[in-house]
């Protein structure tokens, strides 16, 4: 009779355990899972770049003197030949006065020598004086004419020097900073220019590739020479410092003759039109170069999470258990996907919406339709 008393208790325990197992089984949550398959996609490689105007000129004085007038403001747009600065140097004005006086004296000497020649010529014909007298008079005339030419050249040189005191714009463009004030002493040997003049109707974005990046770049481009590869390159994109994408596309060109031995990099440049003047000389930006991939593993951004500057995904392993895997990625053109370069392979199953789970969690996989995911993402990018 005592043994029979324990039977209900055992039944209660067994019933309770079975109920807990059933409840635990019911706690397994379902998550969308994507099976990776290769696709044709376009990815971008980003490189930091510095922007320079098509033609940037330092404006320096040709002569020494005091800055007398500043005719333009910083940041002003100027045209070719426009007066920018005037330098005051009384020496050049005095040189012009002296040269003009020397010309008048030389002209008087030429006239006197010419009169002596005219006077000696008939006397020689009448044999009153020897031919030596006429030859001497002619040589004197030639000497005085040479002195007159020299005086005129001195005047021209003085006028040129005075012309240098008026500094005009060598091209159309935008005025930069003007570090000097009126009254400052300036010269051709001054370290800082009076200002810089930037022509930014077109801009060059310079960036560098290390040797590994250069080899990868060359191997992916079609063509037998560097020029052919660059000509076959699609247009590149310029991302401005605030993250916005510049609307005009650029053309890629080489900027150096090869790899710099001291830096181990090769320099390239991309040319962009800048008629609106949005891009300023000296700005920082990012060059985004597209690359077409034939067999890429395309994953939505929702399946990626970041930790300590690394990217991770949750992969479904044996027993429907999820484990985090570190991956390397590249962004696509629409920004909604990434291309996984390493960490997973075709056929692996990734959790799409499992950012709130942890390793070793058992889930109930719900197979997602890849075509619907890619199509829905594409629709969002077109909105």
mmCIF file with all atom_site columns, N, CA and C in Angstrom, residues 136-197:
data_model
loop_
_atom_site.group_PDB
_atom_site.id
_atom_site.type_symbol
_atom_site.label_atom_id
_atom_site.label_alt_id
_atom_site.label_comp_id
_atom_site.label_asym_id
_atom_site.label_entity_id
_atom_site.label_seq_id
_atom_site.pdbx_PDB_ins_code
_atom_site.Cartn_x
_atom_site.Cartn_y
_atom_site.Cartn_z
_atom_site.occupancy
_atom_site.B_iso_or_equiv
_atom_site.pdbx_formal_charge
_atom_site.auth_seq_id
_atom_site.auth_comp_id
_atom_site.auth_asym_id
_atom_site.auth_atom_id
_atom_site.pdbx_PDB_model_num
ATOM 1   N N  . UNK A 1 136 ? 84.658 110.440 -90.085 1.00 0.00 ? 136 UNK A N  1
ATOM 2   C CA . UNK A 1 136 ? 84.603 110.663 -88.647 1.00 0.00 ? 136 UNK A CA 1
ATOM 3   C C  . UNK A 1 136 ? 83.245 111.184 -88.217 1.00 0.00 ? 136 UNK A C  1
ATOM 4   N N  . UNK A 1 137 ? 82.676 112.089 -89.039 1.00 0.00 ? 137 UNK A N  1
ATOM 5   C CA . UNK A 1 137 ? 81.355 112.630 -88.723 1.00 0.00 ? 137 UNK A CA 1
ATOM 6   C C  . UNK A 1 137 ? 80.295 111.540 -88.807 1.00 0.00 ? 137 UNK A C  1
ATOM 7   N N  . UNK A 1 138 ? 80.389 110.645 -89.801 1.00 0.00 ? 138 UNK A N  1
ATOM 8   C CA . UNK A 1 138 ? 79.426 109.552 -89.940 1.00 0.00 ? 138 UNK A CA 1
ATOM 9   C C  . UNK A 1 138 ? 79.525 108.570 -88.776 1.00 0.00 ? 138 UNK A C  1
ATOM 10  N N  . UNK A 1 139 ? 80.765 108.257 -88.366 1.00 0.00 ? 139 UNK A N  1
ATOM 11  C CA . UNK A 1 139 ? 80.929 107.369 -87.218 1.00 0.00 ? 139 UNK A CA 1
ATOM 12  C C  . UNK A 1 139 ? 80.350 107.982 -85.944 1.00 0.00 ? 139 UNK A C  1
ATOM 13  N N  . UNK A 1 140 ? 80.520 109.287 -85.806 1.00 0.00 ? 140 UNK A N  1
ATOM 14  C CA . UNK A 1 140 ? 79.948 109.972 -84.645 1.00 0.00 ? 140 UNK A CA 1
ATOM 15  C C  . UNK A 1 140 ? 78.427 109.896 -84.664 1.00 0.00 ? 140 UNK A C  1
ATOM 16  N N  . UNK A 1 141 ? 77.840 110.054 -85.878 1.00 0.00 ? 141 UNK A N  1
ATOM 17  C CA . UNK A 1 141 ? 76.385 109.955 -86.011 1.00 0.00 ? 141 UNK A CA 1
ATOM 18  C C  . UNK A 1 141 ? 75.908 108.556 -85.610 1.00 0.00 ? 141 UNK A C  1
ATOM 19  N N  . UNK A 1 142 ? 76.595 107.520 -86.074 1.00 0.00 ? 142 UNK A N  1
ATOM 20  C CA . UNK A 1 142 ? 76.219 106.153 -85.723 1.00 0.00 ? 142 UNK A CA 1
ATOM 21  C C  . UNK A 1 142 ? 76.303 105.928 -84.216 1.00 0.00 ? 142 UNK A C  1
ATOM 22  N N  . UNK A 1 143 ? 77.331 106.491 -83.599 1.00 0.00 ? 143 UNK A N  1
ATOM 23  C CA . UNK A 1 143 ? 77.491 106.340 -82.157 1.00 0.00 ? 143 UNK A CA 1
ATOM 24  C C  . UNK A 1 143 ? 76.351 107.012 -81.407 1.00 0.00 ? 143 UNK A C  1
ATOM 25  N N  . UNK A 1 144 ? 75.977 108.208 -81.864 1.00 0.00 ? 144 UNK A N  1
ATOM 26  C CA . UNK A 1 144 ? 74.887 108.939 -81.201 1.00 0.00 ? 144 UNK A CA 1
ATOM 27  C C  . UNK A 1 144 ? 73.536 108.234 -81.427 1.00 0.00 ? 144 UNK A C  1
ATOM 28  N N  . UNK A 1 145 ? 73.337 107.646 -82.607 1.00 0.00 ? 145 UNK A N  1
ATOM 29  C CA . UNK A 1 145 ? 72.089 106.898 -82.870 1.00 0.00 ? 145 UNK A CA 1
ATOM 30  C C  . UNK A 1 145 ? 72.016 105.654 -81.976 1.00 0.00 ? 145 UNK A C  1
ATOM 31  N N  . UNK A 1 146 ? 73.168 105.017 -81.763 1.00 0.00 ? 146 UNK A N  1
ATOM 32  C CA . UNK A 1 146 ? 73.193 103.866 -80.848 1.00 0.00 ? 146 UNK A CA 1
ATOM 33  C C  . UNK A 1 146 ? 72.880 104.301 -79.427 1.00 0.00 ? 146 UNK A C  1
ATOM 34  N N  . UNK A 1 147 ? 73.395 105.459 -79.023 1.00 0.00 ? 147 UNK A N  1
ATOM 35  C CA . UNK A 1 147 ? 73.109 105.972 -77.686 1.00 0.00 ? 147 UNK A CA 1
ATOM 36  C C  . UNK A 1 147 ? 71.623 106.286 -77.529 1.00 0.00 ? 147 UNK A C  1
ATOM 37  N N  . UNK A 1 148 ? 71.012 106.799 -78.621 1.00 0.00 ? 148 UNK A N  1
ATOM 38  C CA . UNK A 1 148 ? 69.576 107.075 -78.581 1.00 0.00 ? 148 UNK A CA 1
ATOM 39  C C  . UNK A 1 148 ? 68.781 105.778 -78.442 1.00 0.00 ? 148 UNK A C  1
ATOM 40  N N  . UNK A 1 149 ? 69.168 104.742 -79.181 1.00 0.00 ? 149 UNK A N  1
ATOM 41  C CA . UNK A 1 149 ? 68.480 103.452 -79.089 1.00 0.00 ? 149 UNK A CA 1
ATOM 42  C C  . UNK A 1 149 ? 68.604 102.874 -77.678 1.00 0.00 ? 149 UNK A C  1
ATOM 43  N N  . UNK A 1 150 ? 69.775 103.031 -77.088 1.00 0.00 ? 150 UNK A N  1
ATOM 44  C CA . UNK A 1 150 ? 69.982 102.541 -75.743 1.00 0.00 ? 150 UNK A CA 1
ATOM 45  C C  . UNK A 1 150 ? 69.123 103.297 -74.739 1.00 0.00 ? 150 UNK A C  1
ATOM 46  N N  . UNK A 1 151 ? 68.989 104.617 -74.933 1.00 0.00 ? 151 UNK A N  1
ATOM 47  C CA . UNK A 1 151 ? 68.150 105.427 -74.043 1.00 0.00 ? 151 UNK A CA 1
ATOM 48  C C  . UNK A 1 151 ? 66.687 105.005 -74.154 1.00 0.00 ? 151 UNK A C  1
ATOM 49  N N  . UNK A 1 152 ? 66.258 104.704 -75.381 1.00 0.00 ? 152 UNK A N  1
ATOM 50  C CA . UNK A 1 152 ? 64.878 104.245 -75.572 1.00 0.00 ? 152 UNK A CA 1
ATOM 51  C C  . UNK A 1 152 ? 64.662 102.879 -74.913 1.00 0.00 ? 152 UNK A C  1
ATOM 52  N N  . UNK A 1 153 ? 65.663 102.008 -74.996 1.00 0.00 ? 153 UNK A N  1
ATOM 53  C CA . UNK A 1 153 ? 65.552 100.693 -74.355 1.00 0.00 ? 153 UNK A CA 1
ATOM 54  C C  . UNK A 1 153 ? 65.486 100.841 -72.839 1.00 0.00 ? 153 UNK A C  1
ATOM 55  N N  . UNK A 1 154 ? 66.250 101.796 -72.309 1.00 0.00 ? 154 UNK A N  1
ATOM 56  C CA . UNK A 1 154 ? 66.210 102.045 -70.865 1.00 0.00 ? 154 UNK A CA 1
ATOM 57  C C  . UNK A 1 154 ? 64.831 102.519 -70.441 1.00 0.00 ? 154 UNK A C  1
ATOM 58  N N  . UNK A 1 155 ? 64.219 103.379 -71.281 1.00 0.00 ? 155 UNK A N  1
ATOM 59  C CA . UNK A 1 155 ? 62.865 103.843 -70.978 1.00 0.00 ? 155 UNK A CA 1
ATOM 60  C C  . UNK A 1 155 ? 61.868 102.683 -71.014 1.00 0.00 ? 155 UNK A C  1
ATOM 61  N N  . UNK A 1 156 ? 62.002 101.831 -72.024 1.00 0.00 ? 156 UNK A N  1
ATOM 62  C CA . UNK A 1 156 ? 61.097 100.686 -72.122 1.00 0.00 ? 156 UNK A CA 1
ATOM 63  C C  . UNK A 1 156 ? 61.234 99.773  -70.906 1.00 0.00 ? 156 UNK A C  1
ATOM 64  N N  . UNK A 1 157 ? 62.470 99.570  -70.454 1.00 0.00 ? 157 UNK A N  1
ATOM 65  C CA . UNK A 1 157 ? 62.698 98.730  -69.278 1.00 0.00 ? 157 UNK A CA 1
ATOM 66  C C  . UNK A 1 157 ? 62.098 99.365  -68.024 1.00 0.00 ? 157 UNK A C  1
ATOM 67  N N  . UNK A 1 158 ? 62.244 100.683 -67.905 1.00 0.00 ? 158 UNK A N  1
ATOM 68  C CA . UNK A 1 158 ? 61.671 101.386 -66.754 1.00 0.00 ? 158 UNK A CA 1
ATOM 69  C C  . UNK A 1 158 ? 60.146 101.313 -66.783 1.00 0.00 ? 158 UNK A C  1
ATOM 70  N N  . UNK A 1 159 ? 59.576 101.464 -67.986 1.00 0.00 ? 159 UNK A N  1
ATOM 71  C CA . UNK A 1 159 ? 58.119 101.374 -68.109 1.00 0.00 ? 159 UNK A CA 1
ATOM 72  C C  . UNK A 1 159 ? 57.619 99.954  -67.801 1.00 0.00 ? 159 UNK A C  1
ATOM 73  N N  . UNK A 1 160 ? 58.422 98.950  -68.206 1.00 0.00 ? 160 UNK A N  1
ATOM 74  C CA . UNK A 1 160 ? 58.060 97.564  -67.890 1.00 0.00 ? 160 UNK A CA 1
ATOM 75  C C  . UNK A 1 160 ? 58.061 97.349  -66.389 1.00 0.00 ? 160 UNK A C  1
ATOM 76  N N  . UNK A 1 161 ? 59.102 97.851  -65.724 1.00 0.00 ? 161 UNK A N  1
ATOM 77  C CA . UNK A 1 161 ? 59.166 97.707  -64.271 1.00 0.00 ? 161 UNK A CA 1
ATOM 78  C C  . UNK A 1 161 ? 58.000 98.413  -63.596 1.00 0.00 ? 161 UNK A C  1
ATOM 79  N N  . UNK A 1 162 ? 57.641 99.572  -64.117 1.00 0.00 ? 162 UNK A N  1
ATOM 80  C CA . UNK A 1 162 ? 56.495 100.272 -63.547 1.00 0.00 ? 162 UNK A CA 1
ATOM 81  C C  . UNK A 1 162 ? 55.207 99.490  -63.822 1.00 0.00 ? 162 UNK A C  1
ATOM 82  N N  . UNK A 1 163 ? 55.154 98.833  -64.999 1.00 0.00 ? 163 UNK A N  1
ATOM 83  C CA . UNK A 1 163 ? 53.986 98.020  -65.312 1.00 0.00 ? 163 UNK A CA 1
ATOM 84  C C  . UNK A 1 163 ? 53.816 96.859  -64.357 1.00 0.00 ? 163 UNK A C  1
ATOM 85  N N  . UNK A 1 164 ? 54.945 96.354  -63.847 1.00 0.00 ? 164 UNK A N  1
ATOM 86  C CA . UNK A 1 164 ? 54.882 95.269  -62.882 1.00 0.00 ? 164 UNK A CA 1
ATOM 87  C C  . UNK A 1 164 ? 54.266 95.704  -61.563 1.00 0.00 ? 164 UNK A C  1
ATOM 88  N N  . UNK A 1 165 ? 54.219 97.002  -61.307 1.00 0.00 ? 165 UNK A N  1
ATOM 89  C CA . UNK A 1 165 ? 53.588 97.474  -60.078 1.00 0.00 ? 165 UNK A CA 1
ATOM 90  C C  . UNK A 1 165 ? 52.068 97.360  -60.147 1.00 0.00 ? 165 UNK A C  1
ATOM 91  N N  . UNK A 1 166 ? 51.529 97.138  -61.355 1.00 0.00 ? 166 UNK A N  1
ATOM 92  C CA . UNK A 1 166 ? 50.103 96.883  -61.536 1.00 0.00 ? 166 UNK A CA 1
ATOM 93  C C  . UNK A 1 166 ? 49.947 95.371  -61.792 1.00 0.00 ? 166 UNK A C  1
ATOM 94  N N  . UNK A 1 167 ? 49.398 94.664  -60.851 1.00 0.00 ? 167 UNK A N  1
ATOM 95  C CA . UNK A 1 167 ? 49.286 93.202  -60.945 1.00 0.00 ? 167 UNK A CA 1
ATOM 96  C C  . UNK A 1 167 ? 47.881 92.846  -61.416 1.00 0.00 ? 167 UNK A C  1
ATOM 97  N N  . UNK A 1 168 ? 47.818 92.176  -62.574 1.00 0.00 ? 168 UNK A N  1
ATOM 98  C CA . UNK A 1 168 ? 46.539 91.802  -63.180 1.00 0.00 ? 168 UNK A CA 1
ATOM 99  C C  . UNK A 1 168 ? 46.365 90.285  -63.154 1.00 0.00 ? 168 UNK A C  1
ATOM 100 N N  . UNK A 1 169 ? 45.136 89.871  -63.271 1.00 0.00 ? 169 UNK A N  1
ATOM 101 C CA . UNK A 1 169 ? 44.818 88.443  -63.203 1.00 0.00 ? 169 UNK A CA 1
ATOM 102 C C  . UNK A 1 169 ? 45.279 87.733  -64.476 1.00 0.00 ? 169 UNK A C  1
ATOM 103 N N  . UNK A 1 170 ? 46.077 86.672  -64.352 1.00 0.00 ? 170 UNK A N  1
ATOM 104 C CA . UNK A 1 170 ? 46.523 85.946  -65.542 1.00 0.00 ? 170 UNK A CA 1
ATOM 105 C C  . UNK A 1 170 ? 45.451 85.039  -66.132 1.00 0.00 ? 170 UNK A C  1
ATOM 106 N N  . UNK A 1 171 ? 44.358 84.810  -65.393 1.00 0.00 ? 171 UNK A N  1
ATOM 107 C CA . UNK A 1 171 ? 43.291 83.936  -65.862 1.00 0.00 ? 171 UNK A CA 1
ATOM 108 C C  . UNK A 1 171 ? 42.015 84.253  -65.093 1.00 0.00 ? 171 UNK A C  1
ATOM 109 N N  . UNK A 1 172 ? 40.930 83.755  -65.573 1.00 0.00 ? 172 UNK A N  1
ATOM 110 C CA . UNK A 1 172 ? 39.670 83.870  -64.833 1.00 0.00 ? 172 UNK A CA 1
ATOM 111 C C  . UNK A 1 172 ? 39.663 82.831  -63.721 1.00 0.00 ? 172 UNK A C  1
ATOM 112 N N  . UNK A 1 173 ? 39.085 83.197  -62.590 1.00 0.00 ? 173 UNK A N  1
ATOM 113 C CA . UNK A 1 173 ? 39.054 82.266  -61.475 1.00 0.00 ? 173 UNK A CA 1
ATOM 114 C C  . UNK A 1 173 ? 38.552 82.932  -60.209 1.00 0.00 ? 173 UNK A C  1
ATOM 115 N N  . UNK A 1 174 ? 38.904 82.324  -59.086 1.00 0.00 ? 174 UNK A N  1
ATOM 116 C CA . UNK A 1 174 ? 38.439 82.783  -57.780 1.00 0.00 ? 174 UNK A CA 1
ATOM 117 C C  . UNK A 1 174 ? 39.639 83.171  -56.920 1.00 0.00 ? 174 UNK A C  1
ATOM 118 N N  . UNK A 1 175 ? 39.554 84.335  -56.303 1.00 0.00 ? 175 UNK A N  1
ATOM 119 C CA . UNK A 1 175 ? 40.623 84.830  -55.441 1.00 0.00 ? 175 UNK A CA 1
ATOM 120 C C  . UNK A 1 175 ? 40.619 84.071  -54.117 1.00 0.00 ? 175 UNK A C  1
ATOM 121 N N  . UNK A 1 176 ? 41.815 83.703  -53.653 1.00 0.00 ? 176 UNK A N  1
ATOM 122 C CA . UNK A 1 176 ? 41.946 83.037  -52.355 1.00 0.00 ? 176 UNK A CA 1
ATOM 123 C C  . UNK A 1 176 ? 42.195 84.045  -51.247 1.00 0.00 ? 176 UNK A C  1
ATOM 124 N N  . UNK A 1 177 ? 42.838 83.604  -50.177 1.00 0.00 ? 177 UNK A N  1
ATOM 125 C CA . UNK A 1 177 ? 43.150 84.491  -49.052 1.00 0.00 ? 177 UNK A CA 1
ATOM 126 C C  . UNK A 1 177 ? 44.188 85.529  -49.463 1.00 0.00 ? 177 UNK A C  1
ATOM 127 N N  . UNK A 1 178 ? 44.067 86.722  -48.890 1.00 0.00 ? 178 UNK A N  1
ATOM 128 C CA . UNK A 1 178 ? 45.031 87.803  -49.128 1.00 0.00 ? 178 UNK A CA 1
ATOM 129 C C  . UNK A 1 178 ? 45.709 88.113  -47.785 1.00 0.00 ? 178 UNK A C  1
ATOM 130 N N  . UNK A 1 179 ? 46.917 87.574  -47.569 1.00 0.00 ? 179 UNK A N  1
ATOM 131 C CA . UNK A 1 179 ? 47.544 87.711  -46.250 1.00 0.00 ? 179 UNK A CA 1
ATOM 132 C C  . UNK A 1 179 ? 48.126 89.088  -45.969 1.00 0.00 ? 179 UNK A C  1
ATOM 133 N N  . UNK A 1 180 ? 48.260 89.935  -46.985 1.00 0.00 ? 180 UNK A N  1
ATOM 134 C CA . UNK A 1 180 ? 48.906 91.242  -46.814 1.00 0.00 ? 180 UNK A CA 1
ATOM 135 C C  . UNK A 1 180 ? 47.860 92.353  -46.787 1.00 0.00 ? 180 UNK A C  1
ATOM 136 N N  . UNK A 1 181 ? 48.196 93.409  -46.049 1.00 0.00 ? 181 UNK A N  1
ATOM 137 C CA . UNK A 1 181 ? 47.355 94.597  -45.970 1.00 0.00 ? 181 UNK A CA 1
ATOM 138 C C  . UNK A 1 181 ? 48.036 95.747  -46.692 1.00 0.00 ? 181 UNK A C  1
ATOM 139 N N  . UNK A 1 182 ? 47.270 96.786  -46.965 1.00 0.00 ? 182 UNK A N  1
ATOM 140 C CA . UNK A 1 182 ? 47.820 97.968  -47.630 1.00 0.00 ? 182 UNK A CA 1
ATOM 141 C C  . UNK A 1 182 ? 48.949 98.551  -46.776 1.00 0.00 ? 182 UNK A C  1
ATOM 142 N N  . UNK A 1 183 ? 50.075 98.845  -47.428 1.00 0.00 ? 183 UNK A N  1
ATOM 143 C CA . UNK A 1 183 ? 51.242 99.371  -46.738 1.00 0.00 ? 183 UNK A CA 1
ATOM 144 C C  . UNK A 1 183 ? 52.300 98.324  -46.466 1.00 0.00 ? 183 UNK A C  1
ATOM 145 N N  . UNK A 1 184 ? 51.980 97.046  -46.681 1.00 0.00 ? 184 UNK A N  1
ATOM 146 C CA . UNK A 1 184 ? 52.954 95.983  -46.427 1.00 0.00 ? 184 UNK A CA 1
ATOM 147 C C  . UNK A 1 184 ? 54.033 95.997  -47.497 1.00 0.00 ? 184 UNK A C  1
ATOM 148 N N  . UNK A 1 185 ? 55.265 95.709  -47.088 1.00 0.00 ? 185 UNK A N  1
ATOM 149 C CA . UNK A 1 185 ? 56.386 95.633  -48.022 1.00 0.00 ? 185 UNK A CA 1
ATOM 150 C C  . UNK A 1 185 ? 56.414 94.242  -48.633 1.00 0.00 ? 185 UNK A C  1
ATOM 151 N N  . UNK A 1 186 ? 56.379 94.190  -49.962 1.00 0.00 ? 186 UNK A N  1
ATOM 152 C CA . UNK A 1 186 ? 56.360 92.903  -50.668 1.00 0.00 ? 186 UNK A CA 1
ATOM 153 C C  . UNK A 1 186 ? 57.458 92.910  -51.725 1.00 0.00 ? 186 UNK A C  1
ATOM 154 N N  . UNK A 1 187 ? 57.850 91.708  -52.145 1.00 0.00 ? 187 UNK A N  1
ATOM 155 C CA . UNK A 1 187 ? 58.864 91.567  -53.188 1.00 0.00 ? 187 UNK A CA 1
ATOM 156 C C  . UNK A 1 187 ? 58.718 90.192  -53.823 1.00 0.00 ? 187 UNK A C  1
ATOM 157 N N  . UNK A 1 188 ? 59.508 89.966  -54.866 1.00 0.00 ? 188 UNK A N  1
ATOM 158 C CA . UNK A 1 188 ? 59.459 88.681  -55.566 1.00 0.00 ? 188 UNK A CA 1
ATOM 159 C C  . UNK A 1 188 ? 60.019 87.548  -54.709 1.00 0.00 ? 188 UNK A C  1
ATOM 160 N N  . UNK A 1 189 ? 60.771 87.884  -53.678 1.00 0.00 ? 189 UNK A N  1
ATOM 161 C CA . UNK A 1 189 ? 61.367 86.858  -52.812 1.00 0.00 ? 189 UNK A CA 1
ATOM 162 C C  . UNK A 1 189 ? 60.524 86.599  -51.563 1.00 0.00 ? 189 UNK A C  1
ATOM 163 N N  . UNK A 1 190 ? 59.383 87.266  -51.430 1.00 0.00 ? 190 UNK A N  1
ATOM 164 C CA . UNK A 1 190 ? 58.514 87.049  -50.283 1.00 0.00 ? 190 UNK A CA 1
ATOM 165 C C  . UNK A 1 190 ? 57.994 85.614  -50.288 1.00 0.00 ? 190 UNK A C  1
ATOM 166 N N  . UNK A 1 191 ? 57.993 84.983  -49.126 1.00 0.00 ? 191 UNK A N  1
ATOM 167 C CA . UNK A 1 191 ? 57.611 83.566  -49.047 1.00 0.00 ? 191 UNK A CA 1
ATOM 168 C C  . UNK A 1 191 ? 56.160 83.359  -49.430 1.00 0.00 ? 191 UNK A C  1
ATOM 169 N N  . UNK A 1 192 ? 55.260 84.143  -48.868 1.00 0.00 ? 192 UNK A N  1
ATOM 170 C CA . UNK A 1 192 ? 53.833 83.968  -49.147 1.00 0.00 ? 192 UNK A CA 1
ATOM 171 C C  . UNK A 1 192 ? 53.424 84.798  -50.353 1.00 0.00 ? 192 UNK A C  1
ATOM 172 N N  . UNK A 1 193 ? 52.600 84.230  -51.241 1.00 0.00 ? 193 UNK A N  1
ATOM 173 C CA . UNK A 1 193 ? 52.108 85.013  -52.381 1.00 0.00 ? 193 UNK A CA 1
ATOM 174 C C  . UNK A 1 193 ? 51.100 86.060  -51.920 1.00 0.00 ? 193 UNK A C  1
ATOM 175 N N  . UNK A 1 194 ? 50.840 87.026  -52.794 1.00 0.00 ? 194 UNK A N  1
ATOM 176 C CA . UNK A 1 194 ? 49.816 88.022  -52.482 1.00 0.00 ? 194 UNK A CA 1
ATOM 177 C C  . UNK A 1 194 ? 48.457 87.357  -52.332 1.00 0.00 ? 194 UNK A C  1
ATOM 178 N N  . UNK A 1 195 ? 48.204 86.353  -53.166 1.00 0.00 ? 195 UNK A N  1
ATOM 179 C CA . UNK A 1 195 ? 46.984 85.551  -53.083 1.00 0.00 ? 195 UNK A CA 1
ATOM 180 C C  . UNK A 1 195 ? 47.136 84.376  -54.033 1.00 0.00 ? 195 UNK A C  1
ATOM 181 N N  . UNK A 1 196 ? 46.169 83.502  -54.032 1.00 0.00 ? 196 UNK A N  1
ATOM 182 C CA . UNK A 1 196 ? 46.118 82.417  -55.017 1.00 0.00 ? 196 UNK A CA 1
ATOM 183 C C  . UNK A 1 196 ? 44.881 82.606  -55.874 1.00 0.00 ? 196 UNK A C  1
ATOM 184 N N  . UNK A 1 197 ? 45.001 82.205  -57.125 1.00 0.00 ? 197 UNK A N  1
ATOM 185 C CA . UNK A 1 197 ? 43.896 82.323  -58.073 1.00 0.00 ? 197 UNK A CA 1
ATOM 186 C C  . UNK A 1 197 ? 43.560 80.935  -58.581 1.00 0.00 ? 197 UNK A C  1
#
